[in-house]
Tab-separated table of C-alpha atoms and ligand atoms in Angstrom:
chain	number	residue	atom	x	y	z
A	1	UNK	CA	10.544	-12.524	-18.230
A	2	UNK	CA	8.331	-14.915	-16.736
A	3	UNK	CA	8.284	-18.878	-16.780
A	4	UNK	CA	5.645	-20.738	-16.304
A	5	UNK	CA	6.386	-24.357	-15.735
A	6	UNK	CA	3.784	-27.337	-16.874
A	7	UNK	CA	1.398	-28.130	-13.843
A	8	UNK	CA	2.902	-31.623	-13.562
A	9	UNK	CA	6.660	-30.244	-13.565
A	10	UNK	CA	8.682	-31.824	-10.925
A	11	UNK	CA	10.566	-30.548	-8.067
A	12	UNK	CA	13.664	-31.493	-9.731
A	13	UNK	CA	12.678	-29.947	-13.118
A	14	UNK	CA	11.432	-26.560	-11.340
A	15	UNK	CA	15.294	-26.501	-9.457
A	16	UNK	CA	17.333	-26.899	-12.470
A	17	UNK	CA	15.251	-24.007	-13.843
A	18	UNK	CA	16.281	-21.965	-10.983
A	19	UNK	CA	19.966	-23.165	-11.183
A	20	UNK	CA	19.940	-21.827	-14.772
A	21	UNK	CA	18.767	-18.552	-13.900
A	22	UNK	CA	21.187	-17.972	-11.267
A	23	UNK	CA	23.821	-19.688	-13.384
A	24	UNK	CA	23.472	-17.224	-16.116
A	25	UNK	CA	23.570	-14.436	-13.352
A	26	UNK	CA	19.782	-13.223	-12.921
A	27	UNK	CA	17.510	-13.929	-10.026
A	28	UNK	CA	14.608	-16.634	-9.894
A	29	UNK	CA	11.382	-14.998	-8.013
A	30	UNK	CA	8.725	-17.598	-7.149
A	31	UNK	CA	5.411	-16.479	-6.937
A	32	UNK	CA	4.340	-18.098	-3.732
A	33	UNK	CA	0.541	-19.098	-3.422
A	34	UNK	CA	-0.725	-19.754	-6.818
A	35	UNK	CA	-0.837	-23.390	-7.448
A	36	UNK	CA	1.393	-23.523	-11.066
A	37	UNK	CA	4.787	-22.479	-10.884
A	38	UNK	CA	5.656	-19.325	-12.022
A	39	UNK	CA	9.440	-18.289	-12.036
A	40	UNK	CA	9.950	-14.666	-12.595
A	41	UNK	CA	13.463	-13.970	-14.016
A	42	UNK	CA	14.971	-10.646	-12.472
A	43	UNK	CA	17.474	-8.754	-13.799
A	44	UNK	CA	18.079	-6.227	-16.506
A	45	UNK	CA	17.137	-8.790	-19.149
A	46	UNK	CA	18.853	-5.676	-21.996
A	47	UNK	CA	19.599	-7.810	-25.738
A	48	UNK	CA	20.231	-11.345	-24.506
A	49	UNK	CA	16.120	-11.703	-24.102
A	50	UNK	CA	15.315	-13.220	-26.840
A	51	UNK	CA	18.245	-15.712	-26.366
A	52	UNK	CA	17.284	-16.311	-23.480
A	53	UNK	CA	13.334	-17.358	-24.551
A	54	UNK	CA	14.059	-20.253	-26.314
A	55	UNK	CA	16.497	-21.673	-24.007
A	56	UNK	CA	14.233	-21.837	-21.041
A	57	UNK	CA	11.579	-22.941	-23.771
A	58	UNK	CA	13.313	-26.351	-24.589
A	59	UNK	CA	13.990	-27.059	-21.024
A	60	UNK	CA	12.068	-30.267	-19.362
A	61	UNK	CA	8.622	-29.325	-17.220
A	62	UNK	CA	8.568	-25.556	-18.929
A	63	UNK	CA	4.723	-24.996	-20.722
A	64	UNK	CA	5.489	-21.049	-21.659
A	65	UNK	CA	7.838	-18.682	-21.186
A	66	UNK	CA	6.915	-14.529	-21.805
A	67	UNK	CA	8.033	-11.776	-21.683
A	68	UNK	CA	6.685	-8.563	-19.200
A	69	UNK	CA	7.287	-5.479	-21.042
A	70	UNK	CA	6.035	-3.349	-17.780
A	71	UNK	CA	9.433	-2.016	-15.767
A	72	UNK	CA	7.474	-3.429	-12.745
A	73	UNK	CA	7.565	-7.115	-13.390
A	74	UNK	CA	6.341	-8.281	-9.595
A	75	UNK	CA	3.735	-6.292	-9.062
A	76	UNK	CA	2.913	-6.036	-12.802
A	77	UNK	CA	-1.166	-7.823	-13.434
A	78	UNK	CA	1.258	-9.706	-16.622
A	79	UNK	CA	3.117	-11.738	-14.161
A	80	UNK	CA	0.285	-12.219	-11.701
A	81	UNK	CA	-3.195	-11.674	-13.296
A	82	UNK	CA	-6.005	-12.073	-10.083
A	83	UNK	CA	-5.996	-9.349	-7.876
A	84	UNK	CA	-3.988	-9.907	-4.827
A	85	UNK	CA	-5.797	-9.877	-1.163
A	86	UNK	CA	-3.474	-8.338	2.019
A	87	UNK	CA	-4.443	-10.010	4.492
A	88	UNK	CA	-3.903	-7.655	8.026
A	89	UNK	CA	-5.130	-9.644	11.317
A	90	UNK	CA	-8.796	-10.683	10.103
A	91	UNK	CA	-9.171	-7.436	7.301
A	92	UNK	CA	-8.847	-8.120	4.114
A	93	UNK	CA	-7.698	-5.624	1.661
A	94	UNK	CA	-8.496	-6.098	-2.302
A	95	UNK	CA	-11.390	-8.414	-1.341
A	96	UNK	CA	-15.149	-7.226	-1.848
A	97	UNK	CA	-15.137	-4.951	1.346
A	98	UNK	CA	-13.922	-1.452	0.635
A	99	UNK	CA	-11.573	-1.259	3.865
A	100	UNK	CA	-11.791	2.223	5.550
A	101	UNK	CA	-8.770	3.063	7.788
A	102	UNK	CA	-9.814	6.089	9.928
A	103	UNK	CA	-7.615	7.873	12.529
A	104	UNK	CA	-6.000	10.985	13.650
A	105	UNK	CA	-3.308	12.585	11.344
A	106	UNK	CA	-1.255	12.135	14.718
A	107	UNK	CA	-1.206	10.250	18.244
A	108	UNK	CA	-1.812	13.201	20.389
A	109	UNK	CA	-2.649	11.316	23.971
A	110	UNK	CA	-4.231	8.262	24.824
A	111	UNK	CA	-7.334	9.281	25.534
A	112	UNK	CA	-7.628	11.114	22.289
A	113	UNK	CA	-6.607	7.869	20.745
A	114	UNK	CA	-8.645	5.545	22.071
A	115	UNK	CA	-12.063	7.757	21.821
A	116	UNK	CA	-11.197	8.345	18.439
A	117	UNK	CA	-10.736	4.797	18.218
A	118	UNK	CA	-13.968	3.655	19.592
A	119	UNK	CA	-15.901	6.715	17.590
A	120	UNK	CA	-14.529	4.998	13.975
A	121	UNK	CA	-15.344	1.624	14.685
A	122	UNK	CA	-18.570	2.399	16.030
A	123	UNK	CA	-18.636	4.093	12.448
A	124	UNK	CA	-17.677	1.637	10.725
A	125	UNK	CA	-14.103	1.634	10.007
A	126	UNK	CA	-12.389	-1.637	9.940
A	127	UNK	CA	-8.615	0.158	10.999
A	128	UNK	CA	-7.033	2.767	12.583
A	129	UNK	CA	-4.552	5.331	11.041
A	130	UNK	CA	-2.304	7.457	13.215
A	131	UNK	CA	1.049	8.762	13.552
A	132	UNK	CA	3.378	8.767	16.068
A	133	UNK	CA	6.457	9.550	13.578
A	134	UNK	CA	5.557	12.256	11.525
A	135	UNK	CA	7.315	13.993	8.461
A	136	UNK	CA	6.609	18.252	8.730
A	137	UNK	CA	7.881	20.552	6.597
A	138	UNK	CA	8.759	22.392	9.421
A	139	UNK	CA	11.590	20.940	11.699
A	140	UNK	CA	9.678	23.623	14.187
A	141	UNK	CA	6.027	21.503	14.162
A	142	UNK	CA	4.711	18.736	16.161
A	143	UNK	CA	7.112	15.838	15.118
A	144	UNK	CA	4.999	12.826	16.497
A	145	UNK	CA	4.859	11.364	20.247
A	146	UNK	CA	7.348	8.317	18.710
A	147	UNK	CA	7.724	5.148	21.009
A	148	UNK	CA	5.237	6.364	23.198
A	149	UNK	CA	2.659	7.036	20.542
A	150	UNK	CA	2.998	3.543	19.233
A	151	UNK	CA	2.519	2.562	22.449
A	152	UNK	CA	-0.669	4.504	22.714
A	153	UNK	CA	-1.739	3.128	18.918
A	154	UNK	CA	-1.404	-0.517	20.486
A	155	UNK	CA	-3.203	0.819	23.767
A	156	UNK	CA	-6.087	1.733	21.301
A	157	UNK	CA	-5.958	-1.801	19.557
A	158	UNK	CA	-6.408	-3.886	22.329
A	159	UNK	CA	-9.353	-1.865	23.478
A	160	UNK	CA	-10.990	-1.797	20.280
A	161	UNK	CA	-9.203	-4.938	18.040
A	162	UNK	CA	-8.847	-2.619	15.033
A	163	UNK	CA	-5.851	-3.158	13.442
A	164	UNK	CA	-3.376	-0.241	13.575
A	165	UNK	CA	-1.525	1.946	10.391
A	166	UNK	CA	1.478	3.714	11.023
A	167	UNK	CA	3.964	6.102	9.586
A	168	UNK	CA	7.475	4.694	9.795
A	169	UNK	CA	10.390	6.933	8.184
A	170	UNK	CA	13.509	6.034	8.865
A	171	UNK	CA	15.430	2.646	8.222
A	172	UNK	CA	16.600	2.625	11.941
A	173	UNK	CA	12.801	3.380	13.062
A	174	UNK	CA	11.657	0.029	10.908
A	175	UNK	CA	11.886	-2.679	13.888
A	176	UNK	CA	10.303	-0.571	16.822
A	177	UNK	CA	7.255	0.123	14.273
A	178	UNK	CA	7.440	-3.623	13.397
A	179	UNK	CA	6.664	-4.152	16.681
A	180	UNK	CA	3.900	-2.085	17.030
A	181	UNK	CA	2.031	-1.849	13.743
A	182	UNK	CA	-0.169	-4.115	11.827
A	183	UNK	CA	0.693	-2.110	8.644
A	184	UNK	CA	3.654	-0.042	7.996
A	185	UNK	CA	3.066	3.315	6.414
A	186	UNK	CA	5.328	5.102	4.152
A	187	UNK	CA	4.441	8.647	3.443
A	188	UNK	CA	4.811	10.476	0.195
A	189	UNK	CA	8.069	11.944	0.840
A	190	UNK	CA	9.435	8.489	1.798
A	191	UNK	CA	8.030	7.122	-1.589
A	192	UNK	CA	11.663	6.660	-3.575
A	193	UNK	CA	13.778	6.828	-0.309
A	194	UNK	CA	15.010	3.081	-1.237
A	195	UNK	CA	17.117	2.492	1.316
A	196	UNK	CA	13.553	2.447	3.764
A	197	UNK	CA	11.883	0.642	0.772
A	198	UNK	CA	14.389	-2.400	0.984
A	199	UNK	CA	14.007	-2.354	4.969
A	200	UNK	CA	10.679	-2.895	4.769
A	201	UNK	CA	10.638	-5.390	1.831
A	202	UNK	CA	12.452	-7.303	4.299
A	203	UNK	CA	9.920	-7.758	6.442
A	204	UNK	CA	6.551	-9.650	6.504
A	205	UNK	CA	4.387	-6.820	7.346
A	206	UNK	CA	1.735	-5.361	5.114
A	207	UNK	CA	2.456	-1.899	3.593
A	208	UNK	CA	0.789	0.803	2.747
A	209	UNK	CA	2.606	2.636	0.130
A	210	UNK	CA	1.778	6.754	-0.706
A	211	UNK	CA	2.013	8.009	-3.818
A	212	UNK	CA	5.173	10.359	-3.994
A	213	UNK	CA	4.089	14.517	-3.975
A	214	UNK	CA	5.216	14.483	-7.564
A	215	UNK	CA	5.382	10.793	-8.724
A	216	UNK	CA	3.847	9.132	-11.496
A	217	UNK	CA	2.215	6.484	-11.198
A	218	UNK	CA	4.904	4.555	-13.325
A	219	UNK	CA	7.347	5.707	-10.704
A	220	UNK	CA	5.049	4.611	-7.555
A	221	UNK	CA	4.861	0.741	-8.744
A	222	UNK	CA	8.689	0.867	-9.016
A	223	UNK	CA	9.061	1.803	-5.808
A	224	UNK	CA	6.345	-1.058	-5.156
A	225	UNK	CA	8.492	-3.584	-6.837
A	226	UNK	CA	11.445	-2.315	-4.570
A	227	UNK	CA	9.375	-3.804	-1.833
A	228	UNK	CA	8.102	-7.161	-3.531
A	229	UNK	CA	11.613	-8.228	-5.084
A	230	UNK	CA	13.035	-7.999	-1.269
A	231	UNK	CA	9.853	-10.664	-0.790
A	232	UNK	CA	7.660	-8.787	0.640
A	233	UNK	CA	4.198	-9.051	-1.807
A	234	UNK	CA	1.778	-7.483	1.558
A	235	UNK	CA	1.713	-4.230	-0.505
A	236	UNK	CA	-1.478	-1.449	-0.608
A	237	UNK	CA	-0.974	1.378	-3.129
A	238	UNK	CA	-2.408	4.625	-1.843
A	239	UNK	CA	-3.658	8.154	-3.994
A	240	UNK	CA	-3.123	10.882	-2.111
A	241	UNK	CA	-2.840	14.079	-4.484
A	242	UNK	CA	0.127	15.195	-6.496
A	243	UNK	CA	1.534	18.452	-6.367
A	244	UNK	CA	-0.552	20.628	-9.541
A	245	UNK	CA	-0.285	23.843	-10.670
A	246	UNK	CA	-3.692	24.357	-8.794
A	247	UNK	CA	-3.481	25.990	-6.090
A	248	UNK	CA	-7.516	25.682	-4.469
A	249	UNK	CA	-6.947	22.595	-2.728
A	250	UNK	CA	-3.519	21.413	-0.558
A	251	UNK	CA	-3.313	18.876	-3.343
A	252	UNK	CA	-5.051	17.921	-7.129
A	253	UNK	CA	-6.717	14.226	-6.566
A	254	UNK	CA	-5.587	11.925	-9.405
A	255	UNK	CA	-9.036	10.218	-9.603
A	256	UNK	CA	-7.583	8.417	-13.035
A	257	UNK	CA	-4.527	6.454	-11.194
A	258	UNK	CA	-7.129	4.469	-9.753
A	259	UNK	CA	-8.322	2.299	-12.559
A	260	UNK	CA	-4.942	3.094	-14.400
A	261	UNK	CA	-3.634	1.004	-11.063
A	262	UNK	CA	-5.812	-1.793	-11.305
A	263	UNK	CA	-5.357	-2.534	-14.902
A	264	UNK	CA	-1.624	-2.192	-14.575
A	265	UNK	CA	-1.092	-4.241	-11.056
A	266	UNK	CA	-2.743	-6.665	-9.309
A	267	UNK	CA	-2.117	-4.876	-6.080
A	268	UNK	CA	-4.946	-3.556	-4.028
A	269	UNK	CA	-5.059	0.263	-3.674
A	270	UNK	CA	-6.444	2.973	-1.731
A	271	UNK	CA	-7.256	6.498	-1.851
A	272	UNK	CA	-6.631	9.385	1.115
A	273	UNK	CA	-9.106	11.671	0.442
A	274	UNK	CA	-7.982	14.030	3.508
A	275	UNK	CA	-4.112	14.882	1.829
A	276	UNK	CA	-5.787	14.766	-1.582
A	277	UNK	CA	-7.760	17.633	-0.401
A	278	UNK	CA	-6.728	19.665	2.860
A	279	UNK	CA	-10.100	20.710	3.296
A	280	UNK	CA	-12.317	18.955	5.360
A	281	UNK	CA	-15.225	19.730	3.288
A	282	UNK	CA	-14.417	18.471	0.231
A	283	UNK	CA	-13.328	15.120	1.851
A	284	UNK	CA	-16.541	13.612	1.447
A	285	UNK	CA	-16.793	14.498	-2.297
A	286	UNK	CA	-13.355	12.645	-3.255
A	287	UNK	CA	-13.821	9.465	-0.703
A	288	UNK	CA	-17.680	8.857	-2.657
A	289	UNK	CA	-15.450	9.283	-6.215
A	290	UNK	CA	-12.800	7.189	-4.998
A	291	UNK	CA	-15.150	4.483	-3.959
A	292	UNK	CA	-17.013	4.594	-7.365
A	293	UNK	CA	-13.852	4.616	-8.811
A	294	UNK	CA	-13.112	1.139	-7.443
A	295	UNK	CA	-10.629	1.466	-4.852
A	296	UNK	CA	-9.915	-1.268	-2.343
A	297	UNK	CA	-9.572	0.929	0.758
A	298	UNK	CA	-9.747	4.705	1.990
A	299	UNK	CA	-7.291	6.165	4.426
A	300	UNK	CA	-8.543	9.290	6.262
A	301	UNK	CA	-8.507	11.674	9.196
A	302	UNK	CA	-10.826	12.311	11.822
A	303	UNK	CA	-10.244	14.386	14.463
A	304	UNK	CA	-12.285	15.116	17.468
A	305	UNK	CA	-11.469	18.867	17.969
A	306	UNK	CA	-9.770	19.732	14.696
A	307	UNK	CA	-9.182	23.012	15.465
A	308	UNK	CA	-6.730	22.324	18.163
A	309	UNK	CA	-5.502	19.224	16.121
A	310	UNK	CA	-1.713	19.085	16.374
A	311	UNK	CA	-1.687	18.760	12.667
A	312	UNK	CA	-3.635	18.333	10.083
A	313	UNK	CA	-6.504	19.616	11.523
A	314	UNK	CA	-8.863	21.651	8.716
A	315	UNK	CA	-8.908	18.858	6.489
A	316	UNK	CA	-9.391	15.863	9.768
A	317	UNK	CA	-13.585	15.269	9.553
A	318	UNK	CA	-15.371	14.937	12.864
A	319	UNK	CA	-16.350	11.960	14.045
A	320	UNK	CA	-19.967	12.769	13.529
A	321	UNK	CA	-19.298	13.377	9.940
A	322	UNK	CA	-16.935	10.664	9.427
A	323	UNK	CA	-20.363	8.653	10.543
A	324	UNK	CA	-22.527	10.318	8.234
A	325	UNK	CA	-20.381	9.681	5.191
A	326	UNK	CA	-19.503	6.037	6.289
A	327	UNK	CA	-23.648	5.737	5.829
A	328	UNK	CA	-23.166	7.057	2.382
A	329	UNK	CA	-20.066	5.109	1.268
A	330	UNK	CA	-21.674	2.069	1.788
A	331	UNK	CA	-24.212	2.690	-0.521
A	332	UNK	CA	-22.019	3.998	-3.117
A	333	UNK	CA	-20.188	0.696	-2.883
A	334	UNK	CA	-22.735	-1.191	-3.080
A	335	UNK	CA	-24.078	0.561	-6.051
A	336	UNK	CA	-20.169	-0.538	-7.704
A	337	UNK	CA	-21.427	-3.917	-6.230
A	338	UNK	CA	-18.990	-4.032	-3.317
A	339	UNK	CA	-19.241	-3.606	0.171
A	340	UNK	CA	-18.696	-1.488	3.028
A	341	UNK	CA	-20.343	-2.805	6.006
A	342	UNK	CA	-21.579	-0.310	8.834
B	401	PEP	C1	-0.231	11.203	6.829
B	401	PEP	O1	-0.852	10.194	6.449
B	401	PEP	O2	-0.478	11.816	7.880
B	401	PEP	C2	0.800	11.760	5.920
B	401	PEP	C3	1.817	12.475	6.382
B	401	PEP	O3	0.560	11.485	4.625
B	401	PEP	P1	1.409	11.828	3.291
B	401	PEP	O4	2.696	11.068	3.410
B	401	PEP	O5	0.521	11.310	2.193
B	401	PEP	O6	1.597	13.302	3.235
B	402	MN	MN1	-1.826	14.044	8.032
């Protein structure tokens, strides 16, 4: 249930609607930044709701109240109907510019890094994705350089001033990547761990949050809303392929979440074309749809030796590749009538 109060409600009349809600034993949300006050009422609402309507309807400085019938109320385009804009450093993500975050799968060395760094900017790319904690199925595989790799990630930052994305996956792990990272990554297998979810809701920093292996996309903007109701509204939803029955690719691309996403939330979302796929070759296919598609932002790997990549490396794209499909990205946006600037 959402409130909307009358644009020349007082402070006073705005409070005792928040008293009320707490007094009856939900929680008031404001939604900061939009110039009339909207109260969102959270709680499982169950038979009282329609009770409830008319009471906050008679009281002083309320215009409307509704009800959301999505599960996500937060990040739901009911309770807040413009898109919303993540702001990271001086990118801007949900805006007209399709933001491309290119990077290795992991921090291998610094001087990987930072060549890799200055190889997708000089591309094009607006931030830079790498890992230096990293979630394998084997406990036997490369697990990620950790500290030290988000020390190279920053390394790589103030060289180039691209913004960094990282993985983080573990509650304990959430401060030292705070510390590092721009934007806070949580992987697919981390989607419902909402213990990590509520750690990083209670921070400030923008997150980038992957689609779960076998998730729908119902249960993806719950675990969004896990993140917003701790107050934390810097969310990116990210496509990365579910788990299919098909077997020719690493994963099946769910082109249709994307404007199934923007219609149902006002949160901007991205699509990574390289986990989608697994193949290299087919990356370039699935980051043009994605873009025609309307996403906000593609997440991707580049590599510059993938075949001694630590992981990830037959679907990573070169960096000469990654160049010639930034050129063609940008026109497909444009012909969608954004932008990706080169
Ligand atoms: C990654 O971005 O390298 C990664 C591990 O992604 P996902 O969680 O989507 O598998
Ligand atoms: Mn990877």
């Amino acid at each position: 249930m959402i409130i909307i109060m009358d644009t020349h409600a007082t402070e006073s009349e705005v409070e005792s609607v928040q008293r009320e809600i707490n007094r009856i034993g939900f929680r008031p949300f404001m939604n900061p930044g939009v110039e009339r006050k909207v109260i969102a009422v959270l709680g499982e609402l169950d038979v009282r709701k329609a009770d409830l309507v008319d009471q906050f309807k008679s009281m002083d400085g309320v215009a409307r109240v509704e009800l959301i019938s999505d599960l996500w109320k937060l990040a739901s385009r009911s309770y807040h109907p413009e898109p919303s804009v993540v702001q990271v450093r001086d990118v801007k993500i949900g805006a007209d510019e399709v933001v491309v975050a290119a990077g290795p799968c992991s921090v291998e060395s610094e001087r990987q890094t930072v060549e890799l760094a200055h190889a997708v900017k000089a591309a094009g790319a607006k931030m830079l994705r790498g890992g230096a904690f990293k979630p394998r199925t084997s406990p036997y595989s490369f697990q990620g350089l950790g500290e030290e790799g988000l020390r190279i990630l920053a390394k790589a930052r103030e060289e180039t001033g691209l913004p960094i994305v990282t993985e983080v996956m573990d509650t304990h792990e959430v401060d030292l990547v705070c510390k590092y990272a721009d934007v806070l990554q949580i992987g697919a297998r981390n989607m419902q761990n909402y213990a990590l979810l509520k750690k990083v809701g209670a921070t400030k920093h923008p997150v980038v949050l992957k689609r779960g292996l076998g998730s729908k996309v119902r249960d993806l903007l719950m675990s969004a809303e896990y993140i917003i109701s701790e107050g934390n509204q810097n969310v990116i939803l990210c496509e990365r392929g579910i788990t299919t029955f098909e077997d020719s690719t690493r994963n099946t691309t769910d082109i249709n979440a994307i404007p199934v996403l923007k219609q149902w939330t006002h949160l901007p979302v991205m699509l990574d074309p390289s986990h989608a796929t697994g193949h290299w070759q087919f990356v370039g296919s699935i980051a043009r749809a994605a873009v025609a598609a309307g996403v906000d932002g593609i997440l991707l790997e580049v590599h510059g030796d993938p075949s001694h990549a630590m992981s990830d490396g037959p679907q990573s794209l070169k960096p000469e590749n990654f160049t010639a499909l930034m050129r063609q990205l940008s026109k497909v946006a444009a012909a969608v009538e954004r932008t990706i600037q080169i």
